[in-house]
Coordinates of C-alpha atoms in Angstrom, one line a residue:
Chain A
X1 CA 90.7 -14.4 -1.9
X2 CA 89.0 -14.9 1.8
X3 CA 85.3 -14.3 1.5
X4 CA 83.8 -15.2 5.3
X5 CA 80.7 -15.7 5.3
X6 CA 79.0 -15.1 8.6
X7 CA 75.6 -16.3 10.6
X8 CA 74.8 -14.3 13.6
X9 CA 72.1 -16.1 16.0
X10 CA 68.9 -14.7 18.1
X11 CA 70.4 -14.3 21.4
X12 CA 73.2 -12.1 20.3
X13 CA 70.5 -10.0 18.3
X14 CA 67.9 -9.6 21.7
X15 CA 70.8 -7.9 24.0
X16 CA 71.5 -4.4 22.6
X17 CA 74.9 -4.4 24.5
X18 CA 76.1 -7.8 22.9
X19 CA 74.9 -6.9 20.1
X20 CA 76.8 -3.5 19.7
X21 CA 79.9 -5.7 20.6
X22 CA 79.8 -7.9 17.8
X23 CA 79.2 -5.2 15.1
X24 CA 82.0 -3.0 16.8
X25 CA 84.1 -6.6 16.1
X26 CA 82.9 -6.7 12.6
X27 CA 84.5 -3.3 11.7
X28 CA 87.5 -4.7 12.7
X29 CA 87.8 -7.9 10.3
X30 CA 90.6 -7.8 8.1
X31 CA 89.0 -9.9 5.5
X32 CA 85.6 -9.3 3.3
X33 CA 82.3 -10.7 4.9
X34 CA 78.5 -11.4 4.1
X35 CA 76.4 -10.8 7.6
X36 CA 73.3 -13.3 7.6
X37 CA 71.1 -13.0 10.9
X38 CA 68.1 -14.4 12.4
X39 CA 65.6 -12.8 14.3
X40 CA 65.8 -13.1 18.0
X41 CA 62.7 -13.0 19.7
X42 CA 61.3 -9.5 18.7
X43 CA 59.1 -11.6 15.8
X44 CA 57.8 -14.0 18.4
X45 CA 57.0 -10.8 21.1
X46 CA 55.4 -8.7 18.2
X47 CA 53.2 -11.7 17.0
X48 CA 51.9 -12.0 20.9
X49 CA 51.5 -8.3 21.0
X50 CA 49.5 -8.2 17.6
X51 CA 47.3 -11.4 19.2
X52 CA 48.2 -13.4 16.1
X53 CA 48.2 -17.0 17.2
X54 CA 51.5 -19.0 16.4
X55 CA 50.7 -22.5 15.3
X56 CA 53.1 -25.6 16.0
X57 CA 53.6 -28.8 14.4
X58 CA 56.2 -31.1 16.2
X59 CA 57.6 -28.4 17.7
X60 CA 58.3 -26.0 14.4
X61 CA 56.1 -22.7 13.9
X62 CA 53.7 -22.5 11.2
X63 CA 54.1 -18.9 8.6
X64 CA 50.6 -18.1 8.3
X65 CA 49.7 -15.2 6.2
X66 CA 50.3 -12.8 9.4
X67 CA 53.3 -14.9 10.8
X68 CA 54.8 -13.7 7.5
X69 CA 53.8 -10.2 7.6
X70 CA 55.0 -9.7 11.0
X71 CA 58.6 -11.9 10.5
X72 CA 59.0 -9.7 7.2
X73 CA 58.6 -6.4 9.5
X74 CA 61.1 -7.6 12.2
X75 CA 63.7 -9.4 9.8
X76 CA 63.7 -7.4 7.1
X77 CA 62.7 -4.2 8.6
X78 CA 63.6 -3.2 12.2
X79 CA 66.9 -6.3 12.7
X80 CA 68.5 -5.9 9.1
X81 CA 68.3 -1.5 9.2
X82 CA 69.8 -1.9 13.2
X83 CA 72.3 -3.7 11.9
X84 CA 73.3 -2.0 9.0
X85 CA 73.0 1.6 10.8
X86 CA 75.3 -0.1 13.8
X87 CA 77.8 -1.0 10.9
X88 CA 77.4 2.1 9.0
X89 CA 78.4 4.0 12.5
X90 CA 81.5 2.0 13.3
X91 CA 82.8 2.8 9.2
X92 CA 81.3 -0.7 7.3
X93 CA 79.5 0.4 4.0
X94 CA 77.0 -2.2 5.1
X95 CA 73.9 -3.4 2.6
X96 CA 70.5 -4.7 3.9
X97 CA 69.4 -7.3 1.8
X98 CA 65.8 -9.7 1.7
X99 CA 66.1 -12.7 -1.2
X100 CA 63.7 -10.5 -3.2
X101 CA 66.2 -7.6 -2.9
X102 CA 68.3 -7.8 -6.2
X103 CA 67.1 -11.2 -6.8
X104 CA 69.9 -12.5 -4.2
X105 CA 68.0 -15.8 -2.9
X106 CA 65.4 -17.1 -5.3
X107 CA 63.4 -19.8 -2.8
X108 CA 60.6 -22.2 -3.5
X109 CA 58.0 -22.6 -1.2
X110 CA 58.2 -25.8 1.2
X111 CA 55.6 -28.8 -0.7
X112 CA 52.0 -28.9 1.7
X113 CA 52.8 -32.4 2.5
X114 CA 53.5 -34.3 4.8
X115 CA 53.5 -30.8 6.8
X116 CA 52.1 -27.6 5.7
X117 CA 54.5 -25.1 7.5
X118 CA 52.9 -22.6 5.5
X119 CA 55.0 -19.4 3.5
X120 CA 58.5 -21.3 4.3
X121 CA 61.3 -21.1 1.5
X122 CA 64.0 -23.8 1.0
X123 CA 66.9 -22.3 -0.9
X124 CA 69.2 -24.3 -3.1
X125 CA 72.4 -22.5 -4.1
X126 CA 72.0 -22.9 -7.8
X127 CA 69.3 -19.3 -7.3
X128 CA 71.4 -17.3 -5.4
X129 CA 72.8 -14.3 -7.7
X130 CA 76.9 -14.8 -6.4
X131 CA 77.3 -12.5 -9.4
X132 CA 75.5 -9.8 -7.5
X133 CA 77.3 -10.2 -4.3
X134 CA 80.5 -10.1 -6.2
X135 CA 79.6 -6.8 -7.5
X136 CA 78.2 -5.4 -4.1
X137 CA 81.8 -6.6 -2.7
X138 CA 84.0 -4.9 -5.4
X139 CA 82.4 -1.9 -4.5
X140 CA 83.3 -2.2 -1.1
X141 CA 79.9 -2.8 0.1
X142 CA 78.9 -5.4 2.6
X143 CA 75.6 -7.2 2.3
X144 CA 73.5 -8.1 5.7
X145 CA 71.1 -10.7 4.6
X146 CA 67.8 -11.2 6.5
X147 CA 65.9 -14.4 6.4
X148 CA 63.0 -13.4 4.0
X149 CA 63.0 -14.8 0.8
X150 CA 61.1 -14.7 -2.3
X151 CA 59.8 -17.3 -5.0
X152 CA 60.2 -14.8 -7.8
X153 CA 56.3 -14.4 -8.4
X154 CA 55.7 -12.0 -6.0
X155 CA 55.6 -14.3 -2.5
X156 CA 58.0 -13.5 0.3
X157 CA 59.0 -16.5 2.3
X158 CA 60.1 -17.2 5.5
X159 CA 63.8 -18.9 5.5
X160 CA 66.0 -20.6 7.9
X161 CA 68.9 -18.6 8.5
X162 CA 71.5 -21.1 9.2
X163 CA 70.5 -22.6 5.8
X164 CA 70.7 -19.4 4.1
X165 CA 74.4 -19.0 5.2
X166 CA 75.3 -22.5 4.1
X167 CA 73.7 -21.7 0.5
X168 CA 75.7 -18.2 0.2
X169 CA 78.5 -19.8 1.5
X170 CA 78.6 -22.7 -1.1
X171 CA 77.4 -20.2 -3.9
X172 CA 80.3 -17.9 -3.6
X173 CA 82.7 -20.6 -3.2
X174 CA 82.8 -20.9 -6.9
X175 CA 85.0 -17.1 -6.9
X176 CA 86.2 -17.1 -3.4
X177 CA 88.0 -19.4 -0.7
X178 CA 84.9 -19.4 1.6
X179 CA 84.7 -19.6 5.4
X180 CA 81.6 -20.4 7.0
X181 CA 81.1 -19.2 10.7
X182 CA 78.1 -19.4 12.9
X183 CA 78.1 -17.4 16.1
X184 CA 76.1 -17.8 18.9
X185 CA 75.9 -17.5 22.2
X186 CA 77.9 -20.2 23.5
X187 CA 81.8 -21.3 23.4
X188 CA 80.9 -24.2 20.3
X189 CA 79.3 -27.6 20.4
X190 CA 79.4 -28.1 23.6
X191 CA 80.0 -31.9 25.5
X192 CA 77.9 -31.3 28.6
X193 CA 75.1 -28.2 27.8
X194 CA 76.0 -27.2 31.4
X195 CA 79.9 -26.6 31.5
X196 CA 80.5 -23.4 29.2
X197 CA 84.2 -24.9 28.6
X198 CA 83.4 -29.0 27.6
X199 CA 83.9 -27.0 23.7
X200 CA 84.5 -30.1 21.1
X201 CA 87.3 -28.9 19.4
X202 CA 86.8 -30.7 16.0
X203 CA 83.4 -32.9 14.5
X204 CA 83.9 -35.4 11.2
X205 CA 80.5 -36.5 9.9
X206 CA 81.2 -40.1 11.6
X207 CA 81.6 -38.3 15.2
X208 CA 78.4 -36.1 14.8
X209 CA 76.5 -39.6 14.2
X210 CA 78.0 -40.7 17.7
X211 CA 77.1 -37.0 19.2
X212 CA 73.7 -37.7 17.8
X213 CA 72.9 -41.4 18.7
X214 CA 74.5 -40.5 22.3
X215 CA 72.0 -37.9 22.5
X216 CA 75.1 -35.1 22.9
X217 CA 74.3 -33.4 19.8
X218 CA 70.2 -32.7 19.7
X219 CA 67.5 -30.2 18.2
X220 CA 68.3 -27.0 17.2
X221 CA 72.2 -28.6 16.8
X222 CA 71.1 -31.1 14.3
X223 CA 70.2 -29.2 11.3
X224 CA 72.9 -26.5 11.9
X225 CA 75.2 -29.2 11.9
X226 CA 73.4 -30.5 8.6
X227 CA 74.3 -27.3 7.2
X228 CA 78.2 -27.6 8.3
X229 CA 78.2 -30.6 6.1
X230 CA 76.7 -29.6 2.9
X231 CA 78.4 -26.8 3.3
X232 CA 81.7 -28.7 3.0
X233 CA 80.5 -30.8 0.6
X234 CA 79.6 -28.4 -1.5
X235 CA 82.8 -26.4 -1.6
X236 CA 83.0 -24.4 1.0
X237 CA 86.4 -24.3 2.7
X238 CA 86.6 -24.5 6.5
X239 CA 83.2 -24.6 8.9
X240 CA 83.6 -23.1 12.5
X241 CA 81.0 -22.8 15.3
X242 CA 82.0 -20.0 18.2
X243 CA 81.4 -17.8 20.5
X244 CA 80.4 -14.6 18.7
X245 CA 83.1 -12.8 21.1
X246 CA 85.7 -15.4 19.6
X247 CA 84.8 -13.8 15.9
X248 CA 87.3 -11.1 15.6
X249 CA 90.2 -12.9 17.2
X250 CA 89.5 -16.3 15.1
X251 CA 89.7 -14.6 11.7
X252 CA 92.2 -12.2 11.9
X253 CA 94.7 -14.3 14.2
X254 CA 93.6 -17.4 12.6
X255 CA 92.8 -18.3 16.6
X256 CA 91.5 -22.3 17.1
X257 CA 88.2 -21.2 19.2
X258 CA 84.7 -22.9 19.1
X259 CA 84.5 -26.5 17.8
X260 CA 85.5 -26.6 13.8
X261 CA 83.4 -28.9 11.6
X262 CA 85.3 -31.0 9.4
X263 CA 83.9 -33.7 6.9
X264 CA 86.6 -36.4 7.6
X265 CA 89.5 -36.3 10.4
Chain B
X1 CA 70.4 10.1 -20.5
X2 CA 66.7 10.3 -18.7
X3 CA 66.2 8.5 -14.8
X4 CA 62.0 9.1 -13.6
X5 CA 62.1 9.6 -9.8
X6 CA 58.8 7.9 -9.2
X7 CA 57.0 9.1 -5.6
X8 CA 54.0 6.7 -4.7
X9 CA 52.3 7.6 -1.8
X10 CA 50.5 6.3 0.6
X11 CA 46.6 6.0 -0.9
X12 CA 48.3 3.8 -3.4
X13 CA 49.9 1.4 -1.4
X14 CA 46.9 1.1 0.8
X15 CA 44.9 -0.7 -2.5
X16 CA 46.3 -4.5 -2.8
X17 CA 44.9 -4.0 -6.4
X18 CA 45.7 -0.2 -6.8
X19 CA 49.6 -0.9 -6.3
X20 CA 49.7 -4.4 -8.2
X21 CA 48.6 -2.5 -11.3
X22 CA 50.9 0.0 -10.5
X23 CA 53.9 -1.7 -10.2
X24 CA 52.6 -3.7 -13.6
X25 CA 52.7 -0.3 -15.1
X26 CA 56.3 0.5 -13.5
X27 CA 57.3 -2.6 -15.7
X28 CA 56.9 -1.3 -19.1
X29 CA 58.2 2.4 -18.5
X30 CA 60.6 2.4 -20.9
X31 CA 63.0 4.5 -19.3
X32 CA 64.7 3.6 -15.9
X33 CA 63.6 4.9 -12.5
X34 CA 64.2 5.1 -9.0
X35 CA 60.5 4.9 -7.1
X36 CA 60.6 6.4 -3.3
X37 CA 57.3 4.9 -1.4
X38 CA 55.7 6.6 1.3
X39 CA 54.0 4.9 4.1
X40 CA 50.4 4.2 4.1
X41 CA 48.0 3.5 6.6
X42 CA 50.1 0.4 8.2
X43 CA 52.3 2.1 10.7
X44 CA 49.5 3.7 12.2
X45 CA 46.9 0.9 12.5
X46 CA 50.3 -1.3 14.0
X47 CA 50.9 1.6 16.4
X48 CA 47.7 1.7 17.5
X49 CA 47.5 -2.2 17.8
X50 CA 50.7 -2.2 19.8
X51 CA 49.2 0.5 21.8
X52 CA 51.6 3.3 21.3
X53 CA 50.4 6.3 21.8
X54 CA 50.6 8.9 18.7
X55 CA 51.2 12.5 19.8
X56 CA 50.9 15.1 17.0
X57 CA 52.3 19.2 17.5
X58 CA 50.4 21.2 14.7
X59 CA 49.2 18.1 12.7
X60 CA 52.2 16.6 12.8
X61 CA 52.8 13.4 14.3
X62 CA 55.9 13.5 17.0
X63 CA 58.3 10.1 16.1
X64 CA 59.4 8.8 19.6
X65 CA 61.6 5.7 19.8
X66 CA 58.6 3.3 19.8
X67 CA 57.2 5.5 17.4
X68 CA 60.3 4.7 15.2
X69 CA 60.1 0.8 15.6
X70 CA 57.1 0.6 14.0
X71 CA 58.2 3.0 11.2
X72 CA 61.2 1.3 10.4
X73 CA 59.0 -2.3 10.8
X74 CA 56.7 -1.1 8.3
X75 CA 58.1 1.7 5.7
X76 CA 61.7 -0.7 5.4
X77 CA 60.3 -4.2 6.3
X78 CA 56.7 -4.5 5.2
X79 CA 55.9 -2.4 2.4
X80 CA 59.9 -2.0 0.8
X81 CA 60.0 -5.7 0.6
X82 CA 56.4 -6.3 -0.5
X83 CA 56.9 -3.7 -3.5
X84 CA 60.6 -5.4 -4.6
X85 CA 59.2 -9.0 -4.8
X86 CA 55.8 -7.7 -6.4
X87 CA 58.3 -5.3 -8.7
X88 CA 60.1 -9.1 -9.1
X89 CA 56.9 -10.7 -10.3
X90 CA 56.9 -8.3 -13.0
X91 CA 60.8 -8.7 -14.2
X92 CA 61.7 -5.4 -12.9
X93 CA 65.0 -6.6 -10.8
X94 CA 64.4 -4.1 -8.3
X95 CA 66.3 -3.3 -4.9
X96 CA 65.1 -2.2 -1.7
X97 CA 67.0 0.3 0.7
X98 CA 66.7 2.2 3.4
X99 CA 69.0 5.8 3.8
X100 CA 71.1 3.6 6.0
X101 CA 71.5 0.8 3.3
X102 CA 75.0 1.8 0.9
X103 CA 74.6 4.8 3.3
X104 CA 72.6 6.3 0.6
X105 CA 71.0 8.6 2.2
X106 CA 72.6 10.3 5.1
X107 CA 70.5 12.4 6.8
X108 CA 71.0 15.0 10.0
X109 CA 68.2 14.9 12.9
X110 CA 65.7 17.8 13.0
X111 CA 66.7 20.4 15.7
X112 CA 64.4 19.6 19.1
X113 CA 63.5 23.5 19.0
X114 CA 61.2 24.9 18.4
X115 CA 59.4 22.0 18.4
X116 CA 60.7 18.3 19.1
X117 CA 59.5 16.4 16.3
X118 CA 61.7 13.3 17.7
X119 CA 63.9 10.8 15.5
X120 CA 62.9 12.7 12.1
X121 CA 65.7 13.2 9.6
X122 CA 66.2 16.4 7.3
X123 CA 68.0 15.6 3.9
X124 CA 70.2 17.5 1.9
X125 CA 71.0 16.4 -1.5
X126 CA 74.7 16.7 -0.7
X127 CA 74.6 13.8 1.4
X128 CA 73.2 11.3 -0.8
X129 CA 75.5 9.1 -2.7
X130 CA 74.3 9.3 -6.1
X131 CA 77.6 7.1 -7.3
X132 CA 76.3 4.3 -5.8
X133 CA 72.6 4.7 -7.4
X134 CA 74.5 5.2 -10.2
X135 CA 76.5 1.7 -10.3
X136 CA 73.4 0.1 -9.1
X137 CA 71.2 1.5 -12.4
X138 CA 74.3 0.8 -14.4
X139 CA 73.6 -3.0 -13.0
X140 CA 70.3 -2.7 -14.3
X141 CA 69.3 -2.8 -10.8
X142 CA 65.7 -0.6 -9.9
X143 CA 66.1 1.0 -6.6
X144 CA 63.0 1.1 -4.1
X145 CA 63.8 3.5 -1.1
X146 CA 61.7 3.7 1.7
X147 CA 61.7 6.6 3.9
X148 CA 63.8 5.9 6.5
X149 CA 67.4 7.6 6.9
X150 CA 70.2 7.3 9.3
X151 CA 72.4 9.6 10.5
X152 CA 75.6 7.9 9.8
X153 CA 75.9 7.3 13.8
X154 CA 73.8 4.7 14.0
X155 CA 70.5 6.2 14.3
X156 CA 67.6 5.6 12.1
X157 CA 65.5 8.5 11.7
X158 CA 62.0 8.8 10.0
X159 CA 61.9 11.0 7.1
X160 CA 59.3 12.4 4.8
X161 CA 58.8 10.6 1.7
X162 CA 57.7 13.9 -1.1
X163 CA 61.6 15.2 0.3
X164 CA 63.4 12.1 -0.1
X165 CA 61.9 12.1 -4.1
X166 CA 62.8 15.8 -4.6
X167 CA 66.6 15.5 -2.8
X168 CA 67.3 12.0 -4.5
X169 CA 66.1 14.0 -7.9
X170 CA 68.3 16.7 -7.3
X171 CA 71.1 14.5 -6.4
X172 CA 71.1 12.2 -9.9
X173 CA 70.9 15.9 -12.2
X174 CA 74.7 15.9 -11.9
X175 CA 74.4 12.8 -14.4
X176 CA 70.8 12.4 -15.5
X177 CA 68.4 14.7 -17.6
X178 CA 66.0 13.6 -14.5
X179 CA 62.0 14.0 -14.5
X180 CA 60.5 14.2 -10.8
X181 CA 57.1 12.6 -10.9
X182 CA 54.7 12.4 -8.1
X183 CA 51.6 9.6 -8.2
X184 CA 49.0 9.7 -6.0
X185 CA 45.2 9.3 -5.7
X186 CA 44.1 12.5 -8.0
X187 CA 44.5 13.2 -11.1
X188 CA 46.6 16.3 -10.5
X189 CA 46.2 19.6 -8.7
X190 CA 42.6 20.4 -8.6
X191 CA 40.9 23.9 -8.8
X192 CA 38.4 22.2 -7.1
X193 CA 38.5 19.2 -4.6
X194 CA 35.4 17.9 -5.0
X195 CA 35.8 17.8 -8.8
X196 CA 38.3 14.9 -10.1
X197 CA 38.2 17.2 -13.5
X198 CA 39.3 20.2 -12.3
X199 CA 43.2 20.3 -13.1
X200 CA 45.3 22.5 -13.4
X201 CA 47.7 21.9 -16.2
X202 CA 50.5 24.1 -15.4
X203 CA 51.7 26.3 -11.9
X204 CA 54.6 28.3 -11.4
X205 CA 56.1 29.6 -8.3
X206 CA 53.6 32.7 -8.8
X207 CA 51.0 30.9 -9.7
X208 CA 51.5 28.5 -6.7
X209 CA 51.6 31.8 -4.2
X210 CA 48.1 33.0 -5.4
X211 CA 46.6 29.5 -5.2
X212 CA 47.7 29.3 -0.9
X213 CA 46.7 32.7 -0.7
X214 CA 43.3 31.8 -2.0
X215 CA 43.4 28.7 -0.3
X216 CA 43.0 26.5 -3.2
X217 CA 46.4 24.9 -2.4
X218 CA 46.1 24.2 0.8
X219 CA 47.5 21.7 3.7
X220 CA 50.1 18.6 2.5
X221 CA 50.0 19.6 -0.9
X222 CA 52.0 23.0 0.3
X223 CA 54.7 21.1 1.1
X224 CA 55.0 19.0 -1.7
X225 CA 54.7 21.6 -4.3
X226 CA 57.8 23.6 -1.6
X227 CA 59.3 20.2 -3.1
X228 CA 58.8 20.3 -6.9
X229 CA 60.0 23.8 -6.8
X230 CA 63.3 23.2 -4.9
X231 CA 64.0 20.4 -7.5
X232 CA 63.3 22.6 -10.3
X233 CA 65.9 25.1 -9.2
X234 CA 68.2 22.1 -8.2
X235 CA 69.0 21.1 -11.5
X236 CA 65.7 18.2 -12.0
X237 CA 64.3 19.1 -15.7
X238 CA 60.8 18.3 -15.3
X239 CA 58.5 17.5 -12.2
X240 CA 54.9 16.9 -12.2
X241 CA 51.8 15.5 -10.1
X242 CA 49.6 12.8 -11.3
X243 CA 47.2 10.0 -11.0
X244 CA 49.2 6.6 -10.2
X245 CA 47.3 5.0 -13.5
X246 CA 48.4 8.1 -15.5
X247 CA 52.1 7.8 -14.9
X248 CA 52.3 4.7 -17.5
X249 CA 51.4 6.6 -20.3
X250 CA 52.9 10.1 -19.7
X251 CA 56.2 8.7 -19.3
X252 CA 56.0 6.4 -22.2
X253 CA 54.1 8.8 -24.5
X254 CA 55.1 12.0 -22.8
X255 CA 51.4 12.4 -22.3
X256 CA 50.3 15.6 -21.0
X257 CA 48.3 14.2 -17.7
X258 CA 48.4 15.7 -14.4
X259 CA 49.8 19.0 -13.5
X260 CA 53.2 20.3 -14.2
X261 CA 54.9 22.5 -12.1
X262 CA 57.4 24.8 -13.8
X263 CA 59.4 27.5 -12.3
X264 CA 58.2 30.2 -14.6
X265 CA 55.5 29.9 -17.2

């Protein structure tokens, strides 16, 4: 059976209208899904609102205490319930879920050295509860995972969303065939950042090295693109990164949008 | 079979140390519950950091859209996920949801006359889907619901937490011999307010009257107790008021703390 598992980024999240779009697209999916988002830029805005200083160490924000509190509000509060009341209005029985929220994502907080970002979770798949999806699932429910965490003694961590995905993904591949889909704002992985349509249709492991070196494929693309891979490795069945206005057409008319990861041509 | 519907409100959660012991305590009941959790002080020290003005009608705070935000940041983000990992630490696999989560709790805005309270849902038990609580207990999962609702068209609404309790206990008699319990700061209805010994062990719906009339029972605690009595003739067995330390024992022991309301003596 089709399980599609399904990352939604930050830009989609911070316009109302797109937003609304996609989870009117959702409905429509003729196959199961688990909805895992990010948080846009409301975290960031609320932390400058609230004065709370956001530290950076080459380039990545430090979770401080307050960082936490206020990423736990926006995640798991105000982004996961708009999203699951948007779903619950166009007929999804949708499911907010944290990691701590039936135990789904056990994490351990990221080692103080050689960085100390602070209350970070890494997940590895072996702690996330695929029984407890499966049962959410067969009940027709449909979990929305935020990307808060917990390390099972009480601490709530802050996660990386793409990485979350990847670990579901691989986790329920053991009792489904899993696809793994990140949406974002743009038409794929993208040749030239400027041209909209220079969409890679296709990346083996031994491209993405070239993308890298060439300096094609950089920052934020790297460690997605990470993810694609163990993700593959690690069981899941087919990888795809679109346009999140390519979703709905992709998997129910099987359509060849955005650029599909692949770990060997 | 017996299900507690635990209300902790808002004095509770205020106390780091207060609600750690409590949800220690919520650990060894040793029959299963569903615990409803007010708000706190939170939403309005973030409103008032974030500079949104809080207009009240009679006492009672109107919840405008920005009002809402911070609710839903707070009641569903914050404190929901705050209680499920600390309710984790303790081996208690609990669950976190909003109204709008497993569209438990479906709930239908408050009329705008004659006063316009704003985004504030009003709960019948009819609309809650005790089914689902019920697979989700059956899981041995512990649900935690905040009190935020949605109205099933995609808007969250802000609801009181003593009504969510009494509708959710109402809901779960079709299946449950269910004991409403509500914990908070004192250790029961007082005679007198200035003395923590002056309990009243037992009020019934005549009772009650005399007490308002004489002003003994006065301000929030009219509502509540408008609660306990709706459960009682909604099918909920047993409903009382308590100290948060006393729940522990009077649950485990049937201990005679607190006050219980009854609808006749």
């Amino acid at each position: 059976m089709q399980l599609n598992i399904i990352k939604i980024g930050g830009n989609i999240i911070d316009s109302e209208t797109d937003l609304a779009l996609f989870l009117e697209d959702l409905s429509r999916l003729k196959t199961p899904f688990i909805l895992v988002h990010g948080g846009g830029k409301l975290a960031t805005q609320m932390a400058s609102q609230l004065n709370i200083p956001q530290q950076m160490v080459h380039g990545r924000r430090i979770t401080n205490a307050e960082t936490l509190k206020v990423a736990t509000m926006v995640y798991a509060g105000y982004i996961n319930k708009t999203i699951v009341a948007g779903l619950q209005k166009s007929g999804v029985n949708a499911i907010g879920l944290s990691g701590a929220d039936a135990n789904i994502i056990k994490a351990s907080k990221r080692s103080a050295t050689p960085v100390d970002y602070g209350f970070v979770g890494d997940v590895d798949y072996a702690h996330i509860q695929n029984k407890t999806l499966q049962v959410f699932l067969e009940q027709d429910l449909t979990p929305v995972v935020c990307a808060i965490t917990h390390d099972g003694n009480g601490q709530l961590l802050n996660t990386n969303a793409d990485t979350i995905a990847a670990q579901i993904a691989c986790s329920m591949s053991n009792h489904f065939k899993v696809k793994l889909i990140y949406c974002f704002e743009k038409n794929g992985v993208l040749l030239n950042a400027d041209q909209d349509d220079s969409v890679i249709p296709e990346i083996d492991e031994s491209m993405f090295q070239t993308y890298v070196n060439s300096g094609i494929i950089k920052d934020g693309m790297i460690p997605k693109m990470d993810n694609c891979f163990f993700a593959l490795n690690n069981g899941v069945q087919e990888v795809r990164i679109l346009h999140a206005s390519q979703l709905k057409n992709h998997i129910n008319h099987n359509s060849n949008d955005g650029t599909r990861i692949t770990s060997t041509l």
